[in-house]
PDB file of C-alpha atoms in Angstrom:
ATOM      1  CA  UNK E  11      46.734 -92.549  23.307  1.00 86.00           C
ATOM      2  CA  UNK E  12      47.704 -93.138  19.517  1.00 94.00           C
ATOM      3  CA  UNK E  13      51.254 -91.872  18.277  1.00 97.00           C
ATOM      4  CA  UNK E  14      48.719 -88.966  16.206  1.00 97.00           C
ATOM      5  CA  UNK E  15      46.666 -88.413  19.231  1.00 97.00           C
ATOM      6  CA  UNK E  16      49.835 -87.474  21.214  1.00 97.00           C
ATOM      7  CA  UNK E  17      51.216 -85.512  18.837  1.00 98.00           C
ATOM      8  CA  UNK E  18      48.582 -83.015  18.100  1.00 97.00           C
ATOM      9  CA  UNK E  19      47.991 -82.859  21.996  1.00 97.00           C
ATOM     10  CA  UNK E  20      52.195 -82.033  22.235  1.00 97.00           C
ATOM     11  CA  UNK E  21      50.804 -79.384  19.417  1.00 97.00           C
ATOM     12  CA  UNK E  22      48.261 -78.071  21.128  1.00 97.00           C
ATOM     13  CA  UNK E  23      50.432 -77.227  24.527  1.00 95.00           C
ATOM     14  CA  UNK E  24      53.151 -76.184  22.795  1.00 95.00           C
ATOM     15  CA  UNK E  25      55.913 -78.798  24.051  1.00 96.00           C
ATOM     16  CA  UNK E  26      58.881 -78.658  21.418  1.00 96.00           C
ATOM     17  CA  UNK E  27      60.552 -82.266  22.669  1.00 97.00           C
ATOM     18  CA  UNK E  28      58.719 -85.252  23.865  1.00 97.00           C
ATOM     19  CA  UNK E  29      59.296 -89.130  24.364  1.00 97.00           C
ATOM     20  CA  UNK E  30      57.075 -92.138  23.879  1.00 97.00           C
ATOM     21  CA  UNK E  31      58.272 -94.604  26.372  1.00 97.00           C
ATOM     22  CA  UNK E  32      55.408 -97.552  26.244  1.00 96.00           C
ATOM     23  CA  UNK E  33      56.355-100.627  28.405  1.00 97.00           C
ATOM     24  CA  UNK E  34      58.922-102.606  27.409  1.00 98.00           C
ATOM     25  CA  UNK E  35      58.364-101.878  24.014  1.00 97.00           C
ATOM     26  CA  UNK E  36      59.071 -99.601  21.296  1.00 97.00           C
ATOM     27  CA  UNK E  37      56.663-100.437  18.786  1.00 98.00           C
ATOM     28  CA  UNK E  38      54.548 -97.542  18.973  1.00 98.00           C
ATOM     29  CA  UNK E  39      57.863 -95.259  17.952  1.00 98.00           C
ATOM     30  CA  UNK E  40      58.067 -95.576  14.616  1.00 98.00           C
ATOM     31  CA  UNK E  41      54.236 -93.893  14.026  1.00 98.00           C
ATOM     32  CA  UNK E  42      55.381 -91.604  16.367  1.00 98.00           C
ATOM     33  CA  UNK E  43      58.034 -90.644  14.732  1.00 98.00           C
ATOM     34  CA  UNK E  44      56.355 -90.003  11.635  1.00 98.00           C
ATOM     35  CA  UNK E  45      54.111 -87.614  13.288  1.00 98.00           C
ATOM     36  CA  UNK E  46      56.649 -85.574  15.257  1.00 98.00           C
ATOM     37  CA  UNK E  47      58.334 -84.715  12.215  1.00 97.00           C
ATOM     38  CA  UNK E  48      55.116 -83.625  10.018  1.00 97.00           C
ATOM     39  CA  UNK E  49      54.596 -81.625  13.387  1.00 97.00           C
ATOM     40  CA  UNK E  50      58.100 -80.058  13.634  1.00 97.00           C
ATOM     41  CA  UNK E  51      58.265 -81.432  17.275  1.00 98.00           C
ATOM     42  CA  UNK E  52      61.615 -82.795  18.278  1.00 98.00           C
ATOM     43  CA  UNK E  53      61.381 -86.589  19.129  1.00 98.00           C
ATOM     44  CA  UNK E  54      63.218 -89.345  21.519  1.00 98.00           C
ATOM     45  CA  UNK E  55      62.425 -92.890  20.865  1.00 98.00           C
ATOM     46  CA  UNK E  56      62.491 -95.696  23.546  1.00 97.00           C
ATOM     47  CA  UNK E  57      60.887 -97.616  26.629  1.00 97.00           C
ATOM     48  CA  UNK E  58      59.848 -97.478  29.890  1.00 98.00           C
ATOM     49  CA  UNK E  59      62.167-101.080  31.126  1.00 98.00           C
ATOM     50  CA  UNK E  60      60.847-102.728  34.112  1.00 98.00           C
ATOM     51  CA  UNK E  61      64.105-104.299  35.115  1.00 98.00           C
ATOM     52  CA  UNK E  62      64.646-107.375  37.560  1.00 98.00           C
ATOM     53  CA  UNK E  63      64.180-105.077  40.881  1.00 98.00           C
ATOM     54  CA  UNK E  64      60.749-104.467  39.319  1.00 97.00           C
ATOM     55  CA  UNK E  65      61.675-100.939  39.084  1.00 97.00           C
ATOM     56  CA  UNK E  66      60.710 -98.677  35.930  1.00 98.00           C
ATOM     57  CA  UNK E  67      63.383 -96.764  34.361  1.00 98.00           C
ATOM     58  CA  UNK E  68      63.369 -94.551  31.072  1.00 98.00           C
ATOM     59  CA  UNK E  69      65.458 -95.375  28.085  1.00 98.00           C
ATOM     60  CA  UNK E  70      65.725 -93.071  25.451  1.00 98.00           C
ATOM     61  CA  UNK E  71      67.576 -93.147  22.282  1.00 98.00           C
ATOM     62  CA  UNK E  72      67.973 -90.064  19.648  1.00 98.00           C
ATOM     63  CA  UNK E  73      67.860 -92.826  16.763  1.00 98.00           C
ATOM     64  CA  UNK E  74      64.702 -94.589  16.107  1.00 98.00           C
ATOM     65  CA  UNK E  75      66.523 -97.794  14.614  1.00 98.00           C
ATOM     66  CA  UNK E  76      68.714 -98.150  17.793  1.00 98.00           C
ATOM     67  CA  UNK E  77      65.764 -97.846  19.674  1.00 98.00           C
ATOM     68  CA  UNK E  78      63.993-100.217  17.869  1.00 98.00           C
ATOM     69  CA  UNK E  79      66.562-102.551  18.186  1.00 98.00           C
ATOM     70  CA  UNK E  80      67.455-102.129  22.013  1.00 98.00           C
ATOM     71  CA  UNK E  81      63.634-102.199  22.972  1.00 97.00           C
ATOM     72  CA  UNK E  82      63.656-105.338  20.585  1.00 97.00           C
ATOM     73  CA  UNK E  83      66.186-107.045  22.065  1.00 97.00           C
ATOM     74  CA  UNK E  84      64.599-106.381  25.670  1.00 98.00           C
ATOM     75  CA  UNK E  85      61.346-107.397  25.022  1.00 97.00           C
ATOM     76  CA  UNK E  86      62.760-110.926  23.573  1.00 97.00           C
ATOM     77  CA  UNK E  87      64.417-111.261  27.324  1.00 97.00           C
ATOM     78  CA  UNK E  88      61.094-110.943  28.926  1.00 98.00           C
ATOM     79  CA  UNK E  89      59.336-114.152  30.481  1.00 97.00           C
ATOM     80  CA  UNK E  90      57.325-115.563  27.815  1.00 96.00           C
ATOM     81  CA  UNK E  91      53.991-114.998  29.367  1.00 96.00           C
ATOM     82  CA  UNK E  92      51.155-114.521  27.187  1.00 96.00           C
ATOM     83  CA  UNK E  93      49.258-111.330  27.239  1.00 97.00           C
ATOM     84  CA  UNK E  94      45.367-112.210  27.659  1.00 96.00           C
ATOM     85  CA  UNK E  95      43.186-109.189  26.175  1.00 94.00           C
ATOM     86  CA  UNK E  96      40.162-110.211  27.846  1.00 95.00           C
ATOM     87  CA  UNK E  97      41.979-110.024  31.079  1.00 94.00           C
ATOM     88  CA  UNK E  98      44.328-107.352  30.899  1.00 92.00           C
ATOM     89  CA  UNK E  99      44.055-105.301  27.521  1.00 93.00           C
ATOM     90  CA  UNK E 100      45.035-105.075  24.207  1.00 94.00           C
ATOM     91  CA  UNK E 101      48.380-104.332  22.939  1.00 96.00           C
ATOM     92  CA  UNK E 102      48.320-102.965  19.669  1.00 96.00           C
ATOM     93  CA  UNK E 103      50.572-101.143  17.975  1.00 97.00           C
ATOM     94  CA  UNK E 104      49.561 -98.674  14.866  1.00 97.00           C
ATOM     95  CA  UNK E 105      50.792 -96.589  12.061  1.00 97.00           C
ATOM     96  CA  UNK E 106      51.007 -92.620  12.018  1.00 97.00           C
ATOM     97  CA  UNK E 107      47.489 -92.713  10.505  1.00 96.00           C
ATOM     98  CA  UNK E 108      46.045 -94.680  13.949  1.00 95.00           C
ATOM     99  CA  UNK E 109      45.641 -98.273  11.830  1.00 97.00           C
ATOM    100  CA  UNK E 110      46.480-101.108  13.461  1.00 97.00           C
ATOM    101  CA  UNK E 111      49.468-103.019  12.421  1.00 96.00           C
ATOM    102  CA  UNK E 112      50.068-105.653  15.292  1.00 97.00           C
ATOM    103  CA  UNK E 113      49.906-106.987  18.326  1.00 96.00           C
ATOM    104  CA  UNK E 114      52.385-107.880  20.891  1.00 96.00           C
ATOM    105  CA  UNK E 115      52.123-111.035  22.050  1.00 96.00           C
ATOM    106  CA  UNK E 116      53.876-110.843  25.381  1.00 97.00           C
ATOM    107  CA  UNK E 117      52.385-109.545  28.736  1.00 97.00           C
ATOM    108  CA  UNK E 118      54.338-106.153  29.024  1.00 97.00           C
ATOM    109  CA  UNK E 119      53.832-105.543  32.543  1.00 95.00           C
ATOM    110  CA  UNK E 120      56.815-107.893  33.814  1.00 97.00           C
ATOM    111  CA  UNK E 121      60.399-108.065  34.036  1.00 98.00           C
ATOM    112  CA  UNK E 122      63.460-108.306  32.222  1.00 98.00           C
ATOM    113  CA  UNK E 123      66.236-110.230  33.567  1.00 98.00           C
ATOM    114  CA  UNK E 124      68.617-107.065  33.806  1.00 98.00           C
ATOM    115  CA  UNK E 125      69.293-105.381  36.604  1.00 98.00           C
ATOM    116  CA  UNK E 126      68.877-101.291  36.777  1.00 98.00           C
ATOM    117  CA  UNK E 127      72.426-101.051  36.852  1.00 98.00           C
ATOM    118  CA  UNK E 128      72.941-103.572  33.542  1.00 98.00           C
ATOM    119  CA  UNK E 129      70.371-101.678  31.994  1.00 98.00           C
ATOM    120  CA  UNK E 130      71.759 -98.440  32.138  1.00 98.00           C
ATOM    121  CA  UNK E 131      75.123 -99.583  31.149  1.00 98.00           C
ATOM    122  CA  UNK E 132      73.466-101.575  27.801  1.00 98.00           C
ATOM    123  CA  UNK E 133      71.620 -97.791  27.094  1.00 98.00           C
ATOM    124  CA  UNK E 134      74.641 -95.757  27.406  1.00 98.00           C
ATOM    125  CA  UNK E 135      76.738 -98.002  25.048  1.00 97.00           C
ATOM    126  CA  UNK E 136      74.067 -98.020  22.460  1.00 97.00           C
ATOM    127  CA  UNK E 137      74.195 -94.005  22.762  1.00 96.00           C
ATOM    128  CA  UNK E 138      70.985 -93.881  25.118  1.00 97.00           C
ATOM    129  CA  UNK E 139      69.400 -91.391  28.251  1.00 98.00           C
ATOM    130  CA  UNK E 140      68.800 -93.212  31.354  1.00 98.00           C
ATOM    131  CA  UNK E 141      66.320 -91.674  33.696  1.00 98.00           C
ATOM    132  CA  UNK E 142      64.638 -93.901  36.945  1.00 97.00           C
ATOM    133  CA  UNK E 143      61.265 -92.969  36.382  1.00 97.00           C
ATOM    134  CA  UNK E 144      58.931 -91.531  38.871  1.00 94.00           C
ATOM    135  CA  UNK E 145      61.689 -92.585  41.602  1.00 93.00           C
ATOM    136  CA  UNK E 146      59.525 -90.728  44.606  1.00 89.00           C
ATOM    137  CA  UNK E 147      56.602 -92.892  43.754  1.00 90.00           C
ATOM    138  CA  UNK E 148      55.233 -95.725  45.753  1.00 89.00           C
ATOM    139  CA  UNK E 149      55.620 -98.515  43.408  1.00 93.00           C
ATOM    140  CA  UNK E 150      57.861 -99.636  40.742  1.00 96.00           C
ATOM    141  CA  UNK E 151      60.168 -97.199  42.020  1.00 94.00           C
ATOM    142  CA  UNK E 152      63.502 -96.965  43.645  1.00 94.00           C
ATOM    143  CA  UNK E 153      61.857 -95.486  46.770  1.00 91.00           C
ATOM    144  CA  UNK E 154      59.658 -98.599  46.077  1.00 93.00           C
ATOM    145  CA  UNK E 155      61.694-101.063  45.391  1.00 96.00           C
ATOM    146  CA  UNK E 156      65.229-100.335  46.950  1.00 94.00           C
ATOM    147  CA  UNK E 157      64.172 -98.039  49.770  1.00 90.00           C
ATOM    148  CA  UNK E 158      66.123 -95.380  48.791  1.00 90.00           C
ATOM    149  CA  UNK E 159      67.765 -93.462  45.812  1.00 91.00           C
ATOM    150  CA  UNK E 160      70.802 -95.135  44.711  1.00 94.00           C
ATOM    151  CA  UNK E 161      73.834 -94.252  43.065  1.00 96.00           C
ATOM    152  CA  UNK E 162      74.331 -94.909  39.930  1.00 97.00           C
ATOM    153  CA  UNK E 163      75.454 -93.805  36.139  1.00 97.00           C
ATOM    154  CA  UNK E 164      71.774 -91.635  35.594  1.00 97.00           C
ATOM    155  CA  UNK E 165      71.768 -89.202  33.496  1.00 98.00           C
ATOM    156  CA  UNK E 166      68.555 -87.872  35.455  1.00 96.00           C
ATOM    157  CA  UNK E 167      66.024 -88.652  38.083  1.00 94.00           C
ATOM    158  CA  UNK E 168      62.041 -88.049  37.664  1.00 94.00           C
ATOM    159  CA  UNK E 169      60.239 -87.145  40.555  1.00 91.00           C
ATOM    160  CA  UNK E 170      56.703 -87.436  40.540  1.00 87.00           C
ATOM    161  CA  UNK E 171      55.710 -84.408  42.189  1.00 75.00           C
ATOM    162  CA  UNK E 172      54.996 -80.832  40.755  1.00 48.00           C
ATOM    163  CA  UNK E 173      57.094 -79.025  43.876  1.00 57.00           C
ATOM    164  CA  UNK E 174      60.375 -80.650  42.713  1.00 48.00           C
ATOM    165  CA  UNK E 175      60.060 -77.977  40.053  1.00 42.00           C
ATOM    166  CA  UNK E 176      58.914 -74.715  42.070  1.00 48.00           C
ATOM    167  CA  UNK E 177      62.353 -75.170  44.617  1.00 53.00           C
ATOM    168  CA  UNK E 178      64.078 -78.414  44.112  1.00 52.00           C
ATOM    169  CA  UNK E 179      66.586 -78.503  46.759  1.00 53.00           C
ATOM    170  CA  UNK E 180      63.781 -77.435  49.464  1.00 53.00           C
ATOM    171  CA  UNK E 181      61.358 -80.262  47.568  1.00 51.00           C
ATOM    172  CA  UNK E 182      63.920 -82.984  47.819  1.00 52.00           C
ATOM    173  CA  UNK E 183      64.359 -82.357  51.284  1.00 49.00           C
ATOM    174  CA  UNK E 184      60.413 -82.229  51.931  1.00 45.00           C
ATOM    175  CA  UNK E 185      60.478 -85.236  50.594  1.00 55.00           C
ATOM    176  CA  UNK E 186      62.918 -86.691  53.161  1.00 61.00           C
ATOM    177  CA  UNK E 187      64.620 -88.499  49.900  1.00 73.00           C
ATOM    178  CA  UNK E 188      68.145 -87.899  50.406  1.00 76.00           C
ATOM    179  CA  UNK E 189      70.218 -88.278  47.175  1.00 83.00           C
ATOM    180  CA  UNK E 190      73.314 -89.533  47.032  1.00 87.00           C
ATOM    181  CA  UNK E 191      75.129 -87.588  44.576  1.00 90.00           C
ATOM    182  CA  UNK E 192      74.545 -84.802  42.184  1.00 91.00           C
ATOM    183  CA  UNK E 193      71.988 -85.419  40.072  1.00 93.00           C
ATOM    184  CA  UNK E 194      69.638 -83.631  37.602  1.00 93.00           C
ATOM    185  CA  UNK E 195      65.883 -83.708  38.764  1.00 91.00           C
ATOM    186  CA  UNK E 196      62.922 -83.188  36.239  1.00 92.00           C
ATOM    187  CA  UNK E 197      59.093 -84.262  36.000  1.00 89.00           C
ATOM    188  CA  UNK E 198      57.499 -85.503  32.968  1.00 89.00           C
ATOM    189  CA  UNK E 199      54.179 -86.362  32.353  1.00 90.00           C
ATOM    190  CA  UNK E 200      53.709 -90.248  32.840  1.00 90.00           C
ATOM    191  CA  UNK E 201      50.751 -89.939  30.737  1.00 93.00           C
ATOM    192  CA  UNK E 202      48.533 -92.825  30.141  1.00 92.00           C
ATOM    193  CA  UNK E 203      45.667 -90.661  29.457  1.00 94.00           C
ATOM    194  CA  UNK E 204      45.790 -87.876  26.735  1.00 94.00           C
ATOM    195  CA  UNK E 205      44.812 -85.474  29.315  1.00 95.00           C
ATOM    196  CA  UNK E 206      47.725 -86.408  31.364  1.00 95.00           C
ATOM    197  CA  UNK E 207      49.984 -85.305  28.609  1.00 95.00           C
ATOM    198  CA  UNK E 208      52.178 -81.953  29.775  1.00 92.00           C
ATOM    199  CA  UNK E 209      50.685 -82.387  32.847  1.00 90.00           C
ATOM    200  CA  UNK E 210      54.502 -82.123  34.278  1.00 89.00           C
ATOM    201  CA  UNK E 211      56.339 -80.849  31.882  1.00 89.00           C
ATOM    202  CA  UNK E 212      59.301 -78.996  32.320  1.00 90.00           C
ATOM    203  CA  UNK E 213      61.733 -76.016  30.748  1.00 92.00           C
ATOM    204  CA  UNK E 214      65.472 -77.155  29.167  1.00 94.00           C
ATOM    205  CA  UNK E 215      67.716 -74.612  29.369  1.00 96.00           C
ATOM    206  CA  UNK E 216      69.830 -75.144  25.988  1.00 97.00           C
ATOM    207  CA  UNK E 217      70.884 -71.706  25.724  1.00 96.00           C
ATOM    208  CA  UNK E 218      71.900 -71.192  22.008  1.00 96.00           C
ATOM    209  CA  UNK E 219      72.611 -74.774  21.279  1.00 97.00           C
ATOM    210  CA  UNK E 220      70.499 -76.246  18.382  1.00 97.00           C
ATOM    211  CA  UNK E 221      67.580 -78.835  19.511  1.00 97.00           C
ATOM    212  CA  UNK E 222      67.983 -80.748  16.355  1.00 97.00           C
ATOM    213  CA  UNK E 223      70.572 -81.956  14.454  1.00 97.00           C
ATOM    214  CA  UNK E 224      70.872 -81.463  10.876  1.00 96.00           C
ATOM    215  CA  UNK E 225      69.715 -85.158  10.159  1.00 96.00           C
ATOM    216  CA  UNK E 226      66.662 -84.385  12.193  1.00 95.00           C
ATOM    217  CA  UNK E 227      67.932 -86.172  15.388  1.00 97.00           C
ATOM    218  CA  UNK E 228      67.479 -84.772  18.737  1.00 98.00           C
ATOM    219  CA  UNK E 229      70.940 -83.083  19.788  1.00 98.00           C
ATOM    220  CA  UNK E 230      72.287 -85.141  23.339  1.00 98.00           C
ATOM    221  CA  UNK E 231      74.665 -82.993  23.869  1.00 97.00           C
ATOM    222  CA  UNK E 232      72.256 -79.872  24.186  1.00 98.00           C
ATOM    223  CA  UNK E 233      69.992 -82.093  26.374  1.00 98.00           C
ATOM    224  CA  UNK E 234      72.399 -82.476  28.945  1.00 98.00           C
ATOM    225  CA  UNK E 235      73.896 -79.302  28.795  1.00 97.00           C
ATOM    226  CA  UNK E 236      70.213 -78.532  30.143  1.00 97.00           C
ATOM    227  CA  UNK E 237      70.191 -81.093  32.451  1.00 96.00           C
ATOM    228  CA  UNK E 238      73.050 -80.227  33.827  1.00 96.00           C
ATOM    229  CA  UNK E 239      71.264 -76.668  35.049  1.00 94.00           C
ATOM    230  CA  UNK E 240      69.114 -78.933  36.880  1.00 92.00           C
ATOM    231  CA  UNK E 241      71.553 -80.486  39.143  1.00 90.00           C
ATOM    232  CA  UNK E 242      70.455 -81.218  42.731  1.00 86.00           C
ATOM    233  CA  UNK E 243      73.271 -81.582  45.462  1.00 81.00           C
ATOM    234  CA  UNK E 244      72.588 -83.947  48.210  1.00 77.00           C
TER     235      UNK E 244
END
């Protein structure tokens, strides 16, 4: 699951914007970055947070250096528990060119001292996307963790499973998850495994708005003019 393996993968199934959202951390980005562009494939930089309700939520940024800096800035608010390879993994971080540049130190798989709701308001003022990830799932969830979907400034929800994008509003209700407001409901892939990688992917409707900008950033605006076709009402 290098930044190069990813991005020949995206290649290879023909997925024009992607996000690498490691655990609270972004220092996998940067590599990626460097091999979306050689690949033409439109990139957004961030984390998957694990916030103090032990619930995961996506953060992603257009710029790499905010992201950097956000993720950075999260990860130093983390409990300072020691990550024990023999126990639980490495966590390395490479270049574009899979070489290993460091390791992070902390155990990644615990929580920050934000709340969801700080988090999302700390993303949106440093020009951030913030999507509750797999909020249907049963753990590290909302579903999970709250019991239900809650309101809140999202600029999306992910849903774990594939029906949500066959017939959403019939899917949500299947699902006996009742939102609470308007919200735009996609998939994505989750992957921890390459061959996870597309595995949900799903179609933006941008109509003729660029993808990119002309400094190579992904366009926000176009994103949620497609998210906004995706809107579910409760």
């Amino acid at each position: 699951m290098s930044p190069a393996v990813i991005v020949k993968t995206l290649q290879e199934k023909h997925i024009q914007l992607a996000a690498l959202t490691d655990h609270n951390t972004a220092l996998n980005c940067p590599a990626f970055a460097k091999c979306c562009r050689d690949a033409g494939i439109a990139a957004l930089y961030g984390m998957e947070a694990q916030t103090s309700e032990e619930l995961h939520v996506l953060c992603l940024f257009p710029v790499l250096r905010t992201a950097i800096d956000f993720c950075a800035a999260w990860y130093d608010s983390l409990p300072d528990i020691r990550n024990k390879p023999e126990i639980t993994g490495d966590q390395v971080y490479v270049d574009e060119n899979d070489e290993i540049v460091g390791e992070v130190e902390k155990y990644l798989i615990t929580s920050a001292p934000w709340t969801l709701d700080e988090c999302a308001a700390m993303v949106h003022q440093s020009g951030g996307l913030v999507i509750p990830a797999h909020v249907d799932r049963p753990s590290f969830s909302m579903m999970s963790q709250l019991g239900t979907i809650v309101e809140g400034s999202w600029d999306a929800l992910e849903f774990v499973r594939p029906q949500v994008l066959q017939n959403e509003r019939q899917a949500v209700s299947a699902l006996e998850i009742k939102l609470p407001a308007p919200y735009p409901v996609i998939t994505s892939s989750d992957a921890h495994y390459v061959e996870h990688i597309g595995r949900r992917a799903f179609d933006l409707d941008i109509g003729d708005m660029p993808l990119v900008n002309s400094d190579g950033t992904v366009n926000i605006p176009a994103v949620l003019s497609g998210l906004a076709k995706r809107v579910v009402q409760p």
